[in-house]
Short mmCIF file of C-alpha atoms in Angstrom, two decimals:
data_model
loop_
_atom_site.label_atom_id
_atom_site.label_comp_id
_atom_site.label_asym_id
_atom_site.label_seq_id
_atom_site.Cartn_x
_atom_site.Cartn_y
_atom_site.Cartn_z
CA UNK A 293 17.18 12.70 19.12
CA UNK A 294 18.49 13.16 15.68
CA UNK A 295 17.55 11.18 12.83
CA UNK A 296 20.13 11.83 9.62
CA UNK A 297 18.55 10.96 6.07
CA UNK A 298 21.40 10.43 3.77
CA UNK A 299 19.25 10.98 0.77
CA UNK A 300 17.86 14.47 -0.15
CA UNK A 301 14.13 15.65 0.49
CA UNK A 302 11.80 14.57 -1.26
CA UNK A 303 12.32 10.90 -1.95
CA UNK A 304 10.83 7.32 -0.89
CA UNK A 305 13.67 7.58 2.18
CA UNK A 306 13.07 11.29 3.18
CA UNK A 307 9.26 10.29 2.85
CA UNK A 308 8.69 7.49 5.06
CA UNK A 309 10.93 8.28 7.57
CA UNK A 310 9.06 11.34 7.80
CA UNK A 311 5.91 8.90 8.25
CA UNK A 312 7.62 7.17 11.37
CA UNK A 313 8.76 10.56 12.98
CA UNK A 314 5.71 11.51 14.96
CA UNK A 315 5.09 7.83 16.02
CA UNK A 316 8.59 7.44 17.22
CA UNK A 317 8.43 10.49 19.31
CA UNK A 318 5.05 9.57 20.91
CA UNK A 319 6.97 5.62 21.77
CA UNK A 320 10.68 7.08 22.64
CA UNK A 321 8.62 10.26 24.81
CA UNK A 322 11.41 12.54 22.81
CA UNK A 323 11.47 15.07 20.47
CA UNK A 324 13.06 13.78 17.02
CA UNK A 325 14.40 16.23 14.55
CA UNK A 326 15.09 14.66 11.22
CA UNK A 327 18.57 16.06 9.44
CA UNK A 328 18.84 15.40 5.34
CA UNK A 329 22.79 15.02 5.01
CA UNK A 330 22.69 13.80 0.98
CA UNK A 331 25.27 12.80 -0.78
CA UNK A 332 27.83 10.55 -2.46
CA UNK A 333 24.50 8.21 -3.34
CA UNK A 334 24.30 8.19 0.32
CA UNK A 335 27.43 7.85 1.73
CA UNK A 336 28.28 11.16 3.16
CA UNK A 337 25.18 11.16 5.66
CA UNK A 338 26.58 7.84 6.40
CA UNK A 339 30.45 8.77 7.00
CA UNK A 340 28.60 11.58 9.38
CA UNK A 341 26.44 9.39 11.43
CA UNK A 342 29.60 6.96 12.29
CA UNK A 343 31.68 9.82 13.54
CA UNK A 344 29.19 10.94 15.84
CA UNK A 345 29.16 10.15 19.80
CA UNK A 346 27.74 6.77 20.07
CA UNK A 347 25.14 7.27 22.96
CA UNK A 348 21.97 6.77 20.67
CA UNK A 349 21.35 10.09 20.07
CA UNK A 350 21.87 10.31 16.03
CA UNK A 351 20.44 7.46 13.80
CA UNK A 352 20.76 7.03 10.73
CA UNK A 353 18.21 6.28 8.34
CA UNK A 354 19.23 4.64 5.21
CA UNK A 355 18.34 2.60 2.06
CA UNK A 356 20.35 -0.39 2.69
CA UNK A 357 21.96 0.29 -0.53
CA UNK A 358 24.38 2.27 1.10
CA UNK A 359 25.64 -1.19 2.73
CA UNK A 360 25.59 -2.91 -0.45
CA UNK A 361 25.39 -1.72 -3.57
CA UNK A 362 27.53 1.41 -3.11
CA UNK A 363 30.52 -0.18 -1.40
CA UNK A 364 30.33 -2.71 -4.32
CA UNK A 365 30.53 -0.05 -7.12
CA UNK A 366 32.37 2.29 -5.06
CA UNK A 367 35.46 0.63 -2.78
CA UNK A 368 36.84 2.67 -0.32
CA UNK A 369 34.09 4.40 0.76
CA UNK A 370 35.45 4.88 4.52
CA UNK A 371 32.83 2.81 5.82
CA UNK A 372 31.75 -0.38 6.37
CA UNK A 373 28.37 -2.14 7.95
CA UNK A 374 30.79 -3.41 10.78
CA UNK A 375 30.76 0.48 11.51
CA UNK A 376 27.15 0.31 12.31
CA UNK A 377 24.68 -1.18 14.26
CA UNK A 378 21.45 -2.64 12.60
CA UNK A 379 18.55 -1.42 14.08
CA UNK A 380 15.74 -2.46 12.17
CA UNK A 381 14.41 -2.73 8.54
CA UNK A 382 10.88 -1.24 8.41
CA UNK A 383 10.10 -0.89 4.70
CA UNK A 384 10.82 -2.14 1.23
CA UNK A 385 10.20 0.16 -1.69
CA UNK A 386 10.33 -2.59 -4.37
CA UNK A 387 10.60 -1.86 -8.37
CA UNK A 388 7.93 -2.15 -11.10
CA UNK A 389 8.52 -4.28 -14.67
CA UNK A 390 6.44 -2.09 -16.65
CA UNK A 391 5.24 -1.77 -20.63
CA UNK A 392 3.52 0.97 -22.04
CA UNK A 393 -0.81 0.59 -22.27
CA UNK A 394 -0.08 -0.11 -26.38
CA UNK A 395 2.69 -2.79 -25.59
CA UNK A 396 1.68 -6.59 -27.45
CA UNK A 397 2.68 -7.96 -23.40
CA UNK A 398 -0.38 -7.88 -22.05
CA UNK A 399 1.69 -10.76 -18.97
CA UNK A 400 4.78 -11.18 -17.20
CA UNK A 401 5.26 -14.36 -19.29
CA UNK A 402 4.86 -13.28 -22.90
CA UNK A 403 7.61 -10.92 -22.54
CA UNK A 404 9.52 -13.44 -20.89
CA UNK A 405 8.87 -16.20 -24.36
CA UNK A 406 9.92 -13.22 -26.70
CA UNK A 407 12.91 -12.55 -24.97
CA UNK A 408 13.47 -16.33 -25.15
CA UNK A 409 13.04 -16.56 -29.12
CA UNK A 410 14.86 -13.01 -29.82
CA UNK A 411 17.94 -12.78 -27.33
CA UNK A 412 18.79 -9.22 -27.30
CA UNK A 413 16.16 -7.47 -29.65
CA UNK A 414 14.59 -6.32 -26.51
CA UNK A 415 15.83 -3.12 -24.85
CA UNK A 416 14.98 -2.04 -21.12
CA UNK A 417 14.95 1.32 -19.58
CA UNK A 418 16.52 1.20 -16.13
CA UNK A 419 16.86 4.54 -13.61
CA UNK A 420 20.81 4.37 -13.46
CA UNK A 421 23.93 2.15 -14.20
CA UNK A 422 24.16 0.71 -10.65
CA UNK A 423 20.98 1.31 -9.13
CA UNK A 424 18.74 -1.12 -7.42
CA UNK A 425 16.95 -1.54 -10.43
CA UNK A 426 19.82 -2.04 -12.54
CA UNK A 427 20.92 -4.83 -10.31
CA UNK A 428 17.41 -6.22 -10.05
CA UNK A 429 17.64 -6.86 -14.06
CA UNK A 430 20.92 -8.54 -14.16
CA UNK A 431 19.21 -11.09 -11.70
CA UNK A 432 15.93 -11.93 -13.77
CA UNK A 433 18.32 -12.55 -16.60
CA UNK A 434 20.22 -15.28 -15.15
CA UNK A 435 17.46 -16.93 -13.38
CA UNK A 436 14.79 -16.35 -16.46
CA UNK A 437 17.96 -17.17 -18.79
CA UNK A 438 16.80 -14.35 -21.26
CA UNK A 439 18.95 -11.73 -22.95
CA UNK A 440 17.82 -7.69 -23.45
CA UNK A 441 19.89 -4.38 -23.85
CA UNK A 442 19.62 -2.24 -20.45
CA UNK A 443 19.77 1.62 -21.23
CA UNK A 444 20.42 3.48 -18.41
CA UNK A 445 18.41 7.05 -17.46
CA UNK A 446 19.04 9.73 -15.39
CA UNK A 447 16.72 8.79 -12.77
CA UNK A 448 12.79 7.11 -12.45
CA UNK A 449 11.43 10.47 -14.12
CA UNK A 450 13.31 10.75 -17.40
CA UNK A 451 12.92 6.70 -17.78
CA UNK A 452 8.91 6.93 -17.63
CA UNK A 453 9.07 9.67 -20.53
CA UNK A 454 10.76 6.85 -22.33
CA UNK A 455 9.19 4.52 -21.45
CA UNK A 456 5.70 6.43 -22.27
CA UNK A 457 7.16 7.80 -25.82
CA UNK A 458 8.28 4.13 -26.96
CA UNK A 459 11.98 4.10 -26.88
CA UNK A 460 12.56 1.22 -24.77
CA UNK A 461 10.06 -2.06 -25.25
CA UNK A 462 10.22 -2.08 -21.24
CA UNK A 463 11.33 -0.95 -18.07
CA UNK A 464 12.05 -1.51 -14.07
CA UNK A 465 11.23 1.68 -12.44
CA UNK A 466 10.37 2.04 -8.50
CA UNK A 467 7.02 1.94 -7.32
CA UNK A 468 6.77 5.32 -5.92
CA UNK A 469 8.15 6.75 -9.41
CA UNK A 470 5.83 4.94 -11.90
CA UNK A 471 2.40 3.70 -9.47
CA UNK A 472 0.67 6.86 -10.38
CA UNK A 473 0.93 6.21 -14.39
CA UNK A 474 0.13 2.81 -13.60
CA UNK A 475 -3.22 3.29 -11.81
CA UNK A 476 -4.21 5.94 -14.49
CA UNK A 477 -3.74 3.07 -17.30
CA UNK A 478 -0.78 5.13 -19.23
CA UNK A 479 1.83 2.18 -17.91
CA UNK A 480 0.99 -1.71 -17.80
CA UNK A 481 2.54 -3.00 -14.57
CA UNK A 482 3.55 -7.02 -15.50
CA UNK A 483 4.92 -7.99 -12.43
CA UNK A 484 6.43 -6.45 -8.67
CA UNK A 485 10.27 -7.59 -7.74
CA UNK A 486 8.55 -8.90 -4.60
CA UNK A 487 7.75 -12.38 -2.93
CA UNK A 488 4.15 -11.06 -2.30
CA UNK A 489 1.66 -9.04 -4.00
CA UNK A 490 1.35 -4.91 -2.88
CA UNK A 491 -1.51 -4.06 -1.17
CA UNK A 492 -1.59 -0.91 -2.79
CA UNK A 493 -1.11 -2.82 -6.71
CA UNK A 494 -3.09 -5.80 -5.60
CA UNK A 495 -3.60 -7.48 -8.74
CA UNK A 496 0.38 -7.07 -10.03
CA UNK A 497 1.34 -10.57 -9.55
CA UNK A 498 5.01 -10.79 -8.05
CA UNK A 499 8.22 -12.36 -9.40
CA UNK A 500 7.89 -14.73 -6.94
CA UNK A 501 4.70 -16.31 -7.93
CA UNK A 502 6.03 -16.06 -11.48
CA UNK A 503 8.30 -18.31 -10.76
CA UNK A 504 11.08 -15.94 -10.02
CA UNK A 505 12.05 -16.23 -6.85
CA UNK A 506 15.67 -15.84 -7.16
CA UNK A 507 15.53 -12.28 -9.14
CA UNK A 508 13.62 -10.89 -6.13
CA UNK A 509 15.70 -8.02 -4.64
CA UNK A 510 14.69 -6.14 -1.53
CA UNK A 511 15.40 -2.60 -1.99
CA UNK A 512 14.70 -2.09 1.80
CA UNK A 513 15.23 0.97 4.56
CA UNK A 514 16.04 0.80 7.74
CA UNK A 515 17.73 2.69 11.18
CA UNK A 516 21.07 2.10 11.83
CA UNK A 517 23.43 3.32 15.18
CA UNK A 518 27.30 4.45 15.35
CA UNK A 519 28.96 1.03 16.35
CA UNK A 520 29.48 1.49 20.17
CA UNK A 521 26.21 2.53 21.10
CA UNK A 522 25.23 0.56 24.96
CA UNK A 523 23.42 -2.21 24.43
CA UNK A 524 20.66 -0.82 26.94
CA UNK A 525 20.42 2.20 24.61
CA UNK A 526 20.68 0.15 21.82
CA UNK A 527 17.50 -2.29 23.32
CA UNK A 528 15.47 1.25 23.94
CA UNK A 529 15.86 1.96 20.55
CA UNK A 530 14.49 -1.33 19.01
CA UNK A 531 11.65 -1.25 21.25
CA UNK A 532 10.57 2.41 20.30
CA UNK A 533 11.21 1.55 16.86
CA UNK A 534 9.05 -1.24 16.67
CA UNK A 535 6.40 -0.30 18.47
CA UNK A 536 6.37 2.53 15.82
CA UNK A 537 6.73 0.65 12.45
CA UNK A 538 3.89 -1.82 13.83
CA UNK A 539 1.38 1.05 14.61
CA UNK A 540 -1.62 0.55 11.93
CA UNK A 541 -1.39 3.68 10.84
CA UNK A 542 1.87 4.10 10.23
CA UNK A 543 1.64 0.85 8.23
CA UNK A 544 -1.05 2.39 6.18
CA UNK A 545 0.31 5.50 5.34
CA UNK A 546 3.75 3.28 4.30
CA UNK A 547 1.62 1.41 1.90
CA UNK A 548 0.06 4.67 -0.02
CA UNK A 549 3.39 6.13 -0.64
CA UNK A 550 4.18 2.33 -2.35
CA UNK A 551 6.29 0.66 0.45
CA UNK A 552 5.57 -2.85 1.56
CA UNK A 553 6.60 -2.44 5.53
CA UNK A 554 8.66 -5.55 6.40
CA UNK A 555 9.75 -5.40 9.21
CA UNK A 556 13.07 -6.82 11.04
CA UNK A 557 14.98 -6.64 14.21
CA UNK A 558 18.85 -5.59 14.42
CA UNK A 559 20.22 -9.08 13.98
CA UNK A 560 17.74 -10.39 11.51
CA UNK A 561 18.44 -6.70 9.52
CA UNK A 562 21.82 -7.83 9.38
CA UNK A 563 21.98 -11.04 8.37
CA UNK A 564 19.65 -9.77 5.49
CA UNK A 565 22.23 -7.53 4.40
CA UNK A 566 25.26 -9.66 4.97
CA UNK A 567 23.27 -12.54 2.04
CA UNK A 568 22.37 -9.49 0.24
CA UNK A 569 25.52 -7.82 -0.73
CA UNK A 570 26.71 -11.75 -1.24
CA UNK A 571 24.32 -12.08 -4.37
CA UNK A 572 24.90 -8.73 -5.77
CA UNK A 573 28.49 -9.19 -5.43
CA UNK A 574 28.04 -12.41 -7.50
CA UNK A 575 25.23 -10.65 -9.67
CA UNK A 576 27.61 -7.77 -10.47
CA UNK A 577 30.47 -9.77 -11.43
CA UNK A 578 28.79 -12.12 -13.68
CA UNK A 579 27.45 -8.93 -15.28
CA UNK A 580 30.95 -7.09 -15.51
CA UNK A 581 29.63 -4.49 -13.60
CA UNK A 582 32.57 -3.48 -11.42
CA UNK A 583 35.56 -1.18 -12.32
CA UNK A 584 37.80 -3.42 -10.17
CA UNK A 585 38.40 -7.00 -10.56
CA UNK A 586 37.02 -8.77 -7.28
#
């Protein structure tokens, strides 16, 4: 069996799915050989996995940006989540609102209040025009009614440098980029875009319990199958799968690398992504962030 990252080595996706490999060998009794096919901000590996033989043999793994976001900023990909079958969601690898250790916002809220007073004096650091993140910030300001200036970096990396040297009062970076500074003291984390706390930043209260529950995006990942996959292969799958993203030690090892495993079955994963890409498509145009007029 052949799992296809669409994301180069190295990151959150190539990472856990490389944490689920064993244990999905051990429940399916197969070998599985994981294939990065990056790309396109994931599309190629996509466009690859749905022209492949549909016998549940090639899966793809996947942010489930790639079934939202991207078509969003990018019609006419080629492909659609119609052209797919959910498999299951086992992991979100939510983003971090984060000061630096000299910032005056010691909480979630005082930022919040100045924003309130001074509409647009505040500027925000972001990983990418388009990105989860990105997306995640045009949310908080309509549902926190606040105003800031997003600058956009070349990726989580570059964006904690400026965030660490001062040049933006604040940031949204993933966890799995900025945890690390956090837990040495060099970043202040003021909140998680989660409903729940993460186990492994227990005391970073979420948006949620802010009272934020609306800004809360779920940048998840998940397994997906070329539409026309038998449903007996198809019901196989799931059951490997599961049995795999529920193993204690799989969830554990999740959790270090900064995922919160959340898991869902095909049609749950689905509907999840069908209400998602209906707020960011809402998100995105009250924000003006699409090329063409929707």
């Amino acid at each position: 069996m052949e799992i296809i990252i669409n994301f180069p080595p190295g990151g959150i996706v190539d990472l856990s799915v490389r944490v689920l490999t064993e244990e999905l060998s051990k429940t399916l009794g197969v070998p599985v050989v994981v294939i990065n096919k990056g790309g396109a901000s994931g599309a190629v590996g996509a466009q690859y996995v749905m022209s492949t033989e549909p016998d549940g043999h090639t899966i793809l793994a996947s942010a489930v940006s790639v079934f939202n976001i991207v078509p969003l900023l990018n019609p006419g990909l080629g492909y659609k989540l119609s052209d797919f079958i959910p498999l299951a969601r086992y992991a979100n690898s939510p983003s971090l609102i984060l000061v630096g250790k000299n910032s005056p916002y010691q909480k979630f809220e005082d930022l919040v209040s100045y924003a309130k007073k001074n509409p647009g004096k505040l500027t925000c650091g972001n990983p990418g025009v388009g990105t989860a993140s990105h997306f995640a910030l045009e949310m908080l300001k309509i549902e926190a009614g606040i105003g800031f200036v997003n600058i956009p970096y070349k990726g989580g990396g570059e964006l904690n440098v400026a965030l660490l040297g001062g040049h933006v009062d604040f940031s949204t970076n993933g966890i799995a980029a900025a945890q690390k500074l956090v837990k040495s003291g060099q970043l202040r984390a003021l909140a998680i875009n989660t409903y729940e706390r993460s186990a492994n930043l227990p005391d970073v209260p979420s948006l949620k319990e802010l009272g934020y529950p609306k800004s809360v995006l779920r940048i998840g990942v998940g397994y997906f199958l070329p539409k026309g996959t038998p449903k007996p292969n198809v019901d196989r799958l799931a059951s490997g799968f599961e049995k795999a993203i529920k193993s204690p030690a799989v969830k554990r090892t999740l959790e270090n690398l900064g995922n919160i495993v959340d898991y869902e079955d095909g049609p749950t994963f689905a509907a999840s992504i069908a209400e998602e890409y209906r707020v960011l498509e809402e998100v995105g145009k009250r924000a003006k962030m699409f090329k063409i007029e929707r």
